[in-house]
């Protein structure tokens, strides 16, 4: 029997072991650990990769979203529209600023925010819309930008799951809205050997403010312009990310090939496969998420056959204890999805043989 991990991070990172070890050695030799040359180099490479002007690296993806909101002066008394079906960090970033998240149901086909439901949620307090390119698939940004322009709102990308995804074969995530937040959590398509994140934007004023905010609100040592944060990427992680970034397109390509193989060959009638709403390169397959009614049974069958799966996400944000003020609200589509979604292994290091085996087992499952 095979043993297929949900995500083999060790194998993913081992491919870069030599280069990473020598980069870490260099940091030792330099004796400079934060906000140095390595960080600057990575920020340059990543903004270039995204096709945007500025990249400000930060401590993690959650901070990246919060820093963008703070950078735009959003806080207490304001409302921010976000998808109801997302990782909790999107909501937490809004709550941390003192603003109130306003949840919008997803489109069942794409799992992304339902663009047709945004406008009815906008009030005079609304300041921004955070879009999440969930599971790696880019949102319909043109329609969202249109709504935002009409109501004078900022659009912020939560691109934590979509490094490198294209919109209309033209622009990449990070270059689609007023600012974008990325996470380099180890399991993301571009992952560090620890925590990391970045803000990417074409707005020079915002970039300067965030670069200041992430470093105690200080532009000049011991001179503090804002009540800032400590949220920095360190030199070692910046070096690791710079090395792994060179391989990101190839890694995403491999994910696309596997997803295509899955979509063409999984033929179990009890499983609903994910679809790509735009061009193939608009989805970088951070996760391969199917829908299945008897999920527990499906997951145990796969596990009994040596295949680990996961659920993103089992409890909607509005049903979490942390958000008890929303517990009696209903978002039926998010609630339904949370019961049916199941993530199947996909990664740049999953072999052909392994993906064939996954398909074989998925097709063998009987809806019992
Ligand atoms: C991972 C993730 C985040 C948070 O990133 P961290 O680096 O873990 O703080 C935010 N939003 C989404 C959609 C994510 O998947």
mmCIF file of C-alpha atoms and ligand atoms in Angstrom:
data_model
loop_
_atom_site.group_PDB
_atom_site.id
_atom_site.type_symbol
_atom_site.label_atom_id
_atom_site.label_comp_id
_atom_site.label_asym_id
_atom_site.label_seq_id
_atom_site.Cartn_x
_atom_site.Cartn_y
_atom_site.Cartn_z
ATOM 1 C CA UNK A 1 0.000 0.000 0.000
ATOM 2 C CA UNK A 2 1.111 3.521 -0.727
ATOM 3 C CA UNK A 3 1.530 6.238 1.854
ATOM 4 C CA UNK A 4 0.611 9.572 0.325
ATOM 5 C CA UNK A 5 0.910 12.520 2.660
ATOM 6 C CA UNK A 6 -1.463 15.424 2.282
ATOM 7 C CA UNK A 7 1.569 17.657 1.657
ATOM 8 C CA UNK A 8 5.155 16.428 1.822
ATOM 9 C CA UNK A 9 6.919 19.616 2.896
ATOM 10 C CA UNK A 10 10.187 17.885 3.630
ATOM 11 C CA UNK A 11 10.341 16.582 0.079
ATOM 12 C CA UNK A 12 9.350 19.967 -1.330
ATOM 13 C CA UNK A 13 12.132 21.759 0.533
ATOM 14 C CA UNK A 14 14.750 19.069 0.192
ATOM 15 C CA UNK A 15 15.035 19.919 -3.509
ATOM 16 C CA UNK A 16 16.665 23.221 -2.483
ATOM 17 C CA UNK A 17 18.671 21.890 0.444
ATOM 18 C CA UNK A 18 22.148 22.692 -0.896
ATOM 19 C CA UNK A 19 21.328 26.217 -1.983
ATOM 20 C CA UNK A 20 19.456 26.947 1.224
ATOM 21 C CA UNK A 21 22.281 25.634 3.407
ATOM 22 C CA UNK A 22 24.790 27.830 1.648
ATOM 23 C CA UNK A 23 22.498 30.870 1.907
ATOM 24 C CA UNK A 24 22.134 30.295 5.652
ATOM 25 C CA UNK A 25 25.916 30.032 5.880
ATOM 26 C CA UNK A 26 26.177 33.391 4.177
ATOM 27 C CA UNK A 27 23.854 34.968 6.746
ATOM 28 C CA UNK A 28 26.164 33.568 9.446
ATOM 29 C CA UNK A 29 29.146 35.087 7.722
ATOM 30 C CA UNK A 30 27.498 38.460 7.262
ATOM 31 C CA UNK A 31 26.195 38.650 10.814
ATOM 32 C CA UNK A 32 23.183 40.715 9.709
ATOM 33 C CA UNK A 33 19.817 39.161 10.528
ATOM 34 C CA UNK A 34 16.948 41.555 9.820
ATOM 35 C CA UNK A 35 16.107 44.136 7.134
ATOM 36 C CA UNK A 36 19.343 43.642 5.266
ATOM 37 C CA UNK A 37 20.501 42.860 1.737
ATOM 38 C CA UNK A 38 18.781 39.484 1.516
ATOM 39 C CA UNK A 39 15.431 40.989 2.433
ATOM 40 C CA UNK A 40 15.876 43.790 -0.083
ATOM 41 C CA UNK A 41 16.820 41.342 -2.806
ATOM 42 C CA UNK A 42 13.798 39.160 -2.154
ATOM 43 C CA UNK A 43 11.473 42.158 -2.071
ATOM 44 C CA UNK A 44 12.816 43.219 -5.473
ATOM 45 C CA UNK A 45 12.459 39.746 -6.976
ATOM 46 C CA UNK A 46 8.971 39.233 -5.620
ATOM 47 C CA UNK A 47 7.572 42.600 -6.736
ATOM 48 C CA UNK A 48 9.080 41.942 -10.167
ATOM 49 C CA UNK A 49 7.541 38.468 -10.241
ATOM 50 C CA UNK A 50 4.126 39.937 -9.472
ATOM 51 C CA UNK A 51 4.619 42.735 -11.980
ATOM 52 C CA UNK A 52 4.067 45.370 -9.298
ATOM 53 C CA UNK A 53 6.246 48.266 -8.151
ATOM 54 C CA UNK A 54 6.705 47.578 -4.449
ATOM 55 C CA UNK A 55 7.020 44.634 -2.112
ATOM 56 C CA UNK A 56 7.310 45.076 1.645
ATOM 57 C CA UNK A 57 8.095 41.826 3.410
ATOM 58 C CA UNK A 58 6.464 41.268 6.799
ATOM 59 C CA UNK A 59 6.182 38.624 9.495
ATOM 60 C CA UNK A 60 3.243 36.615 8.113
ATOM 61 C CA UNK A 61 0.149 36.766 5.933
ATOM 62 C CA UNK A 62 -2.227 37.837 8.679
ATOM 63 C CA UNK A 63 -0.031 40.849 9.473
ATOM 64 C CA UNK A 64 0.199 41.676 5.763
ATOM 65 C CA UNK A 65 -3.599 42.087 5.556
ATOM 66 C CA UNK A 66 -3.800 44.049 8.790
ATOM 67 C CA UNK A 67 -0.949 46.349 7.768
ATOM 68 C CA UNK A 68 -2.664 47.145 4.460
ATOM 69 C CA UNK A 69 -5.897 48.032 6.281
ATOM 70 C CA UNK A 70 -3.979 50.204 8.774
ATOM 71 C CA UNK A 71 -2.015 51.706 5.930
ATOM 72 C CA UNK A 72 -5.290 52.857 4.383
ATOM 73 C CA UNK A 73 -6.416 54.224 7.752
ATOM 74 C CA UNK A 74 -9.202 51.671 8.154
ATOM 75 C CA UNK A 75 -10.248 50.942 11.740
ATOM 76 C CA UNK A 76 -12.928 51.390 14.370
ATOM 77 C CA UNK A 77 -16.338 52.313 12.988
ATOM 78 C CA UNK A 78 -15.498 51.062 9.490
ATOM 79 C CA UNK A 79 -16.810 48.020 7.653
ATOM 80 C CA UNK A 80 -14.845 45.749 5.360
ATOM 81 C CA UNK A 81 -16.531 43.313 2.976
ATOM 82 C CA UNK A 82 -14.933 39.861 2.964
ATOM 83 C CA UNK A 83 -15.922 36.386 1.744
ATOM 84 C CA UNK A 84 -17.762 34.198 4.261
ATOM 85 C CA UNK A 85 -15.948 31.142 2.903
ATOM 86 C CA UNK A 86 -12.235 31.720 3.578
ATOM 87 C CA UNK A 87 -9.528 31.014 6.140
ATOM 88 C CA UNK A 88 -10.218 32.857 9.398
ATOM 89 C CA UNK A 89 -7.145 35.099 8.984
ATOM 90 C CA UNK A 90 -9.009 37.276 6.465
ATOM 91 C CA UNK A 91 -11.590 38.124 9.136
ATOM 92 C CA UNK A 92 -9.098 38.368 12.001
ATOM 93 C CA UNK A 93 -7.089 41.013 10.164
ATOM 94 C CA UNK A 94 -10.207 43.164 9.863
ATOM 95 C CA UNK A 95 -11.199 42.624 13.498
ATOM 96 C CA UNK A 96 -7.695 43.494 14.729
ATOM 97 C CA UNK A 97 -7.984 46.974 13.245
ATOM 98 C CA UNK A 98 -11.262 47.529 15.127
ATOM 99 C CA UNK A 99 -13.276 47.456 11.897
ATOM 100 C CA UNK A 100 -16.181 45.072 11.349
ATOM 101 C CA UNK A 101 -16.079 42.249 8.811
ATOM 102 C CA UNK A 102 -19.158 41.951 6.592
ATOM 103 C CA UNK A 103 -19.476 38.451 5.183
ATOM 104 C CA UNK A 104 -20.529 37.700 1.621
ATOM 105 C CA UNK A 105 -21.524 34.225 0.453
ATOM 106 C CA UNK A 106 -19.373 32.358 -2.079
ATOM 107 C CA UNK A 107 -20.209 31.316 -5.615
ATOM 108 C CA UNK A 108 -20.573 27.529 -5.410
ATOM 109 C CA UNK A 109 -18.838 27.013 -8.730
ATOM 110 C CA UNK A 110 -15.619 28.887 -7.986
ATOM 111 C CA UNK A 111 -15.670 28.910 -4.144
ATOM 112 C CA UNK A 112 -14.789 32.614 -4.454
ATOM 113 C CA UNK A 113 -16.853 35.586 -3.262
ATOM 114 C CA UNK A 114 -20.144 35.901 -5.170
ATOM 115 C CA UNK A 115 -19.706 39.189 -6.999
ATOM 116 C CA UNK A 116 -23.483 39.593 -7.420
ATOM 117 C CA UNK A 117 -23.999 39.768 -3.666
ATOM 118 C CA UNK A 118 -21.377 42.397 -2.837
ATOM 119 C CA UNK A 119 -23.272 45.563 -3.620
ATOM 120 C CA UNK A 120 -26.213 44.866 -1.295
ATOM 121 C CA UNK A 121 -23.737 44.630 1.626
ATOM 122 C CA UNK A 122 -22.219 48.058 1.089
ATOM 123 C CA UNK A 123 -23.207 50.784 3.565
ATOM 124 C CA UNK A 124 -21.906 54.293 4.228
ATOM 125 C CA UNK A 125 -19.428 52.694 6.659
ATOM 126 C CA UNK A 126 -17.859 50.365 4.087
ATOM 127 C CA UNK A 127 -14.243 51.271 3.306
ATOM 128 C CA UNK A 128 -12.849 48.252 1.484
ATOM 129 C CA UNK A 129 -13.461 44.874 -0.097
ATOM 130 C CA UNK A 130 -10.988 42.087 0.612
ATOM 131 C CA UNK A 131 -11.066 39.466 -2.106
ATOM 132 C CA UNK A 132 -9.507 36.048 -1.528
ATOM 133 C CA UNK A 133 -8.225 34.031 -4.483
ATOM 134 C CA UNK A 134 -9.344 30.899 -2.698
ATOM 135 C CA UNK A 135 -7.532 27.601 -3.257
ATOM 136 C CA UNK A 136 -5.406 29.387 -5.904
ATOM 137 C CA UNK A 137 -8.131 30.598 -8.285
ATOM 138 C CA UNK A 138 -8.198 34.294 -9.188
ATOM 139 C CA UNK A 139 -11.435 36.189 -8.519
ATOM 140 C CA UNK A 140 -13.346 38.124 -11.184
ATOM 141 C CA UNK A 141 -11.421 41.282 -10.373
ATOM 142 C CA UNK A 142 -12.842 43.500 -13.148
ATOM 143 C CA UNK A 143 -16.384 43.205 -11.815
ATOM 144 C CA UNK A 144 -15.205 43.825 -8.267
ATOM 145 C CA UNK A 145 -13.144 46.869 -9.273
ATOM 146 C CA UNK A 146 -16.211 48.286 -11.004
ATOM 147 C CA UNK A 147 -18.285 48.012 -7.828
ATOM 148 C CA UNK A 148 -15.450 49.448 -5.731
ATOM 149 C CA UNK A 149 -15.018 52.460 -8.026
ATOM 150 C CA UNK A 150 -18.730 53.221 -7.896
ATOM 151 C CA UNK A 151 -18.700 53.269 -4.084
ATOM 152 C CA UNK A 152 -15.194 54.667 -3.637
ATOM 153 C CA UNK A 153 -13.807 51.596 -1.871
ATOM 154 C CA UNK A 154 -10.336 50.096 -1.700
ATOM 155 C CA UNK A 155 -9.868 46.605 -3.079
ATOM 156 C CA UNK A 156 -7.381 44.411 -1.224
ATOM 157 C CA UNK A 157 -6.235 41.010 -2.459
ATOM 158 C CA UNK A 158 -5.728 38.236 0.058
ATOM 159 C CA UNK A 159 -3.367 36.315 -2.213
ATOM 160 C CA UNK A 160 -2.120 33.936 0.488
ATOM 161 C CA UNK A 161 -3.216 30.944 -1.600
ATOM 162 C CA UNK A 162 -2.500 32.256 -5.086
ATOM 163 C CA UNK A 163 1.141 33.195 -5.688
ATOM 164 C CA UNK A 164 1.581 33.466 -9.449
ATOM 165 C CA UNK A 165 -2.023 32.991 -10.609
ATOM 166 C CA UNK A 166 -2.878 35.056 -13.681
ATOM 167 C CA UNK A 167 -5.915 37.179 -14.460
ATOM 168 C CA UNK A 168 -6.833 37.003 -18.147
ATOM 169 C CA UNK A 169 -3.333 35.829 -19.088
ATOM 170 C CA UNK A 170 -2.170 39.350 -18.457
ATOM 171 C CA UNK A 171 -1.636 40.385 -14.858
ATOM 172 C CA UNK A 172 -0.719 38.338 -11.842
ATOM 173 C CA UNK A 173 -2.004 38.383 -8.288
ATOM 174 C CA UNK A 174 -0.297 41.188 -6.411
ATOM 175 C CA UNK A 175 -0.977 43.512 -9.319
ATOM 176 C CA UNK A 176 -4.764 43.318 -9.532
ATOM 177 C CA UNK A 177 -5.993 45.755 -6.877
ATOM 178 C CA UNK A 178 -4.930 48.575 -4.536
ATOM 179 C CA UNK A 179 -2.707 46.230 -2.533
ATOM 180 C CA UNK A 180 -2.177 42.515 -2.008
ATOM 181 C CA UNK A 181 -1.253 40.405 0.990
ATOM 182 C CA UNK A 182 0.807 37.229 0.611
ATOM 183 C CA UNK A 183 1.682 34.526 3.111
ATOM 184 C CA UNK A 184 4.830 32.424 2.987
ATOM 185 C CA UNK A 185 3.652 29.955 5.609
ATOM 186 C CA UNK A 186 5.495 26.673 4.867
ATOM 187 C CA UNK A 187 2.484 24.997 3.228
ATOM 188 C CA UNK A 188 1.717 27.770 0.718
ATOM 189 C CA UNK A 189 2.754 27.538 -2.946
ATOM 190 C CA UNK A 190 5.720 29.743 -2.045
ATOM 191 C CA UNK A 191 6.618 28.750 1.504
ATOM 192 C CA UNK A 192 9.450 29.653 3.865
ATOM 193 C CA UNK A 193 11.019 27.432 6.514
ATOM 194 C CA UNK A 194 8.879 29.249 9.041
ATOM 195 C CA UNK A 195 6.535 32.223 8.987
ATOM 196 C CA UNK A 196 6.693 35.011 6.457
ATOM 197 C CA UNK A 197 4.500 37.353 4.471
ATOM 198 C CA UNK A 198 4.494 40.345 2.151
ATOM 199 C CA UNK A 199 2.493 43.317 0.971
ATOM 200 C CA UNK A 200 2.674 44.016 -2.762
ATOM 201 C CA UNK A 201 1.370 47.269 -4.240
ATOM 202 C CA UNK A 202 1.862 49.936 -6.886
ATOM 203 C CA UNK A 203 1.012 52.668 -4.365
ATOM 204 C CA UNK A 204 4.241 54.356 -3.296
ATOM 205 C CA UNK A 205 2.731 56.223 -0.347
ATOM 206 C CA UNK A 206 1.218 53.021 1.031
ATOM 207 C CA UNK A 207 4.469 51.129 0.553
ATOM 208 C CA UNK A 208 6.414 53.694 2.569
ATOM 209 C CA UNK A 209 3.802 53.694 5.323
ATOM 210 C CA UNK A 210 3.787 49.903 5.605
ATOM 211 C CA UNK A 211 7.590 49.695 5.549
ATOM 212 C CA UNK A 212 7.465 52.089 8.519
ATOM 213 C CA UNK A 213 4.586 50.371 10.316
ATOM 214 C CA UNK A 214 6.243 46.932 10.194
ATOM 215 C CA UNK A 215 9.304 48.316 11.975
ATOM 216 C CA UNK A 216 7.849 49.980 15.096
ATOM 217 C CA UNK A 217 6.459 52.835 13.037
ATOM 218 C CA UNK A 218 9.991 54.065 12.623
ATOM 219 C CA UNK A 219 11.613 55.502 9.510
ATOM 220 C CA UNK A 220 14.715 56.491 11.366
ATOM 221 C CA UNK A 221 16.006 54.557 14.336
ATOM 222 C CA UNK A 222 14.404 55.701 17.637
ATOM 223 C CA UNK A 223 12.224 58.154 15.771
ATOM 224 C CA UNK A 224 8.620 56.934 15.667
ATOM 225 C CA UNK A 225 6.066 58.341 13.309
ATOM 226 C CA UNK A 226 3.282 55.789 14.033
ATOM 227 C CA UNK A 227 2.338 53.407 16.812
ATOM 228 C CA UNK A 228 3.737 50.592 14.706
ATOM 229 C CA UNK A 229 4.278 46.850 14.873
ATOM 230 C CA UNK A 230 7.146 44.454 14.859
ATOM 231 C CA UNK A 231 6.425 42.381 11.773
ATOM 232 C CA UNK A 232 9.506 41.670 9.720
ATOM 233 C CA UNK A 233 10.782 38.874 7.528
ATOM 234 C CA UNK A 234 14.243 37.763 8.615
ATOM 235 C CA UNK A 235 17.287 37.479 6.372
ATOM 236 C CA UNK A 236 17.305 33.677 6.462
ATOM 237 C CA UNK A 237 13.680 33.360 5.365
ATOM 238 C CA UNK A 238 14.199 36.031 2.687
ATOM 239 C CA UNK A 239 17.135 34.027 1.323
ATOM 240 C CA UNK A 240 15.107 30.807 1.339
ATOM 241 C CA UNK A 241 12.187 32.494 -0.435
ATOM 242 C CA UNK A 242 14.442 34.044 -3.062
ATOM 243 C CA UNK A 243 15.792 30.588 -3.900
ATOM 244 C CA UNK A 244 12.357 28.953 -3.987
ATOM 245 C CA UNK A 245 10.805 31.809 -5.990
ATOM 246 C CA UNK A 246 12.994 30.866 -8.981
ATOM 247 C CA UNK A 247 11.165 27.554 -9.087
ATOM 248 C CA UNK A 248 7.645 28.822 -8.375
ATOM 249 C CA UNK A 249 6.417 28.860 -11.984
ATOM 250 C CA UNK A 250 7.659 25.322 -12.530
ATOM 251 C CA UNK A 251 6.048 24.198 -9.270
ATOM 252 C CA UNK A 252 2.737 25.831 -10.182
ATOM 253 C CA UNK A 253 2.930 24.246 -13.645
ATOM 254 C CA UNK A 254 3.276 20.831 -12.038
ATOM 255 C CA UNK A 255 0.218 21.529 -9.856
ATOM 256 C CA UNK A 256 -1.733 22.504 -12.993
ATOM 257 C CA UNK A 257 -0.738 19.282 -14.754
ATOM 258 C CA UNK A 258 -1.823 17.162 -11.784
ATOM 259 C CA UNK A 259 -5.103 19.049 -11.426
ATOM 260 C CA UNK A 260 -5.835 18.554 -15.109
ATOM 261 C CA UNK A 261 -5.096 14.852 -14.794
ATOM 262 C CA UNK A 262 -7.380 14.663 -11.753
ATOM 263 C CA UNK A 263 -10.182 16.561 -13.473
ATOM 264 C CA UNK A 264 -9.968 14.423 -16.598
ATOM 265 C CA UNK A 265 -9.776 11.095 -14.835
ATOM 266 C CA UNK A 266 -11.748 11.274 -11.610
ATOM 267 C CA UNK A 267 -15.083 9.914 -12.737
ATOM 268 C CA UNK A 268 -16.774 8.989 -9.487
ATOM 269 C CA UNK A 269 -20.389 10.222 -9.825
ATOM 270 C CA UNK A 270 -20.575 10.980 -6.086
ATOM 271 C CA UNK A 271 -17.821 13.541 -6.271
ATOM 272 C CA UNK A 272 -18.116 17.071 -7.595
ATOM 273 C CA UNK A 273 -14.841 18.220 -9.152
ATOM 274 C CA UNK A 274 -13.476 21.784 -8.989
ATOM 275 C CA UNK A 275 -13.750 23.894 -12.121
ATOM 276 C CA UNK A 276 -11.608 26.637 -13.588
ATOM 277 C CA UNK A 277 -13.776 29.635 -14.464
ATOM 278 C CA UNK A 278 -11.148 31.518 -16.488
ATOM 279 C CA UNK A 279 -8.049 30.434 -18.375
ATOM 280 C CA UNK A 280 -6.024 27.474 -17.097
ATOM 281 C CA UNK A 281 -3.305 29.753 -15.682
ATOM 282 C CA UNK A 282 -5.824 31.614 -13.505
ATOM 283 C CA UNK A 283 -5.669 28.741 -11.007
ATOM 284 C CA UNK A 284 -2.429 27.631 -9.341
ATOM 285 C CA UNK A 285 -4.047 24.841 -7.323
ATOM 286 C CA UNK A 286 -2.858 25.581 -3.823
ATOM 287 C CA UNK A 287 -5.579 23.073 -2.967
ATOM 288 C CA UNK A 288 -7.537 20.568 -5.033
ATOM 289 C CA UNK A 289 -10.966 20.722 -3.432
ATOM 290 C CA UNK A 290 -13.767 18.351 -4.341
ATOM 291 C CA UNK A 291 -17.271 18.253 -2.910
ATOM 292 C CA UNK A 292 -18.699 15.076 -1.484
ATOM 293 C CA UNK A 293 -21.790 14.483 0.617
ATOM 294 C CA UNK A 294 -20.555 11.540 2.684
ATOM 295 C CA UNK A 295 -17.253 13.220 3.424
ATOM 296 C CA UNK A 296 -16.279 11.318 6.534
ATOM 297 C CA UNK A 297 -16.752 7.999 4.809
ATOM 298 C CA UNK A 298 -14.825 9.222 1.763
ATOM 299 C CA UNK A 299 -11.926 10.461 3.895
ATOM 300 C CA UNK A 300 -11.686 7.230 5.896
ATOM 301 C CA UNK A 301 -11.766 5.173 2.700
ATOM 302 C CA UNK A 302 -8.884 7.187 1.267
ATOM 303 C CA UNK A 303 -6.979 7.017 4.528
ATOM 304 C CA UNK A 304 -7.474 3.248 4.730
ATOM 305 C CA UNK A 305 -5.838 3.181 1.292
ATOM 306 C CA UNK A 306 -2.904 5.316 2.434
ATOM 307 C CA UNK A 307 -4.078 8.699 1.156
ATOM 308 C CA UNK A 308 -4.291 11.622 3.592
ATOM 309 C CA UNK A 309 -6.876 14.328 2.937
ATOM 310 C CA UNK A 310 -7.868 17.559 4.668
ATOM 311 C CA UNK A 311 -10.804 19.975 4.935
ATOM 312 C CA UNK A 312 -10.606 23.677 4.115
ATOM 313 C CA UNK A 313 -12.544 24.648 6.164
ATOM 314 C CA UNK A 314 -14.778 22.550 8.437
ATOM 315 C CA UNK A 315 -16.378 25.401 10.450
ATOM 316 C CA UNK A 316 -17.379 28.668 8.763
ATOM 317 C CA UNK A 317 -15.999 31.805 10.412
ATOM 318 C CA UNK A 318 -19.457 33.028 11.462
ATOM 319 C CA UNK A 319 -19.958 29.756 13.381
ATOM 320 C CA UNK A 320 -16.658 30.002 15.291
ATOM 321 C CA UNK A 321 -16.633 30.805 19.009
ATOM 322 C CA UNK A 322 -14.278 33.674 18.266
ATOM 323 C CA UNK A 323 -17.059 35.289 16.229
ATOM 324 C CA UNK A 324 -19.986 34.667 18.552
ATOM 325 C CA UNK A 325 -21.564 37.982 17.539
ATOM 326 C CA UNK A 326 -22.249 36.270 14.176
ATOM 327 C CA UNK A 327 -23.190 32.805 15.478
ATOM 328 C CA UNK A 328 -26.914 33.308 14.857
ATOM 329 C CA UNK A 329 -26.430 34.677 11.344
ATOM 330 C CA UNK A 330 -26.947 32.257 8.478
ATOM 331 C CA UNK A 331 -24.845 31.896 5.373
ATOM 332 C CA UNK A 332 -26.352 28.718 3.876
ATOM 333 C CA UNK A 333 -23.898 28.282 1.008
ATOM 334 C CA UNK A 334 -20.845 28.650 3.240
ATOM 335 C CA UNK A 335 -22.408 26.258 5.719
ATOM 336 C CA UNK A 336 -23.118 23.716 3.003
ATOM 337 C CA UNK A 337 -19.617 23.994 1.555
ATOM 338 C CA UNK A 338 -18.036 23.575 4.979
ATOM 339 C CA UNK A 339 -19.804 20.215 5.238
ATOM 340 C CA UNK A 340 -18.920 18.990 1.736
ATOM 341 C CA UNK A 341 -15.455 20.263 0.795
ATOM 342 C CA UNK A 342 -12.544 17.857 0.867
ATOM 343 C CA UNK A 343 -8.960 18.588 -0.172
ATOM 344 C CA UNK A 344 -7.098 15.852 -2.025
ATOM 345 C CA UNK A 345 -3.276 15.721 -2.147
ATOM 346 C CA UNK A 346 -1.681 17.976 -4.760
ATOM 347 C CA UNK A 347 1.864 19.282 -4.727
ATOM 348 C CA UNK A 348 4.811 19.902 -7.032
ATOM 349 C CA UNK A 349 6.486 16.741 -5.722
ATOM 350 C CA UNK A 350 3.530 14.399 -6.170
ATOM 351 C CA UNK A 351 4.670 11.856 -8.780
ATOM 352 C CA UNK A 352 2.709 10.579 -11.796
ATOM 353 C CA UNK A 353 2.483 7.200 -10.146
ATOM 354 C CA UNK A 354 1.087 8.729 -6.960
ATOM 355 C CA UNK A 355 -1.483 10.846 -8.784
ATOM 356 C CA UNK A 356 -2.584 7.793 -10.788
ATOM 357 C CA UNK A 357 -3.015 5.911 -7.537
ATOM 358 C CA UNK A 358 -5.063 8.762 -6.019
ATOM 359 C CA UNK A 359 -7.381 8.723 -9.038
ATOM 360 C CA UNK A 360 -7.736 4.966 -8.887
ATOM 361 C CA UNK A 361 -8.735 5.013 -5.211
ATOM 362 C CA UNK A 362 -11.089 7.991 -5.589
ATOM 363 C CA UNK A 363 -12.845 6.200 -8.445
ATOM 364 C CA UNK A 364 -13.082 3.023 -6.403
ATOM 365 C CA UNK A 365 -14.962 4.670 -3.524
ATOM 366 C CA UNK A 366 -18.576 3.626 -3.321
ATOM 367 C CA UNK A 367 -20.911 6.119 -1.754
ATOM 368 C CA UNK A 368 -21.659 3.776 1.124
HETATM 369 C C1 LIG B 1 -2.606 31.266 5.078
HETATM 370 C C2 LIG B 1 -3.625 32.294 4.878
HETATM 371 C C3 LIG B 1 -3.565 33.540 5.542
HETATM 372 C C4 LIG B 1 -2.631 33.837 6.667
HETATM 373 O O1 LIG B 1 -1.301 33.678 6.430
HETATM 374 P P1 LIG B 1 -0.299 33.412 7.653
HETATM 375 O O2 LIG B 1 1.037 33.615 7.044
HETATM 376 O O3 LIG B 1 -0.529 32.024 8.113
HETATM 377 O O4 LIG B 1 -0.592 34.426 8.706
HETATM 378 C C5 LIG B 1 -4.493 34.498 5.201
HETATM 379 N N1 LIG B 1 -5.448 34.267 4.294
HETATM 380 C C6 LIG B 1 -5.561 33.079 3.663
HETATM 381 C C7 LIG B 1 -6.643 32.906 2.650
HETATM 382 C C8 LIG B 1 -4.663 32.052 3.944
HETATM 383 O O5 LIG B 1 -4.794 30.874 3.328
#
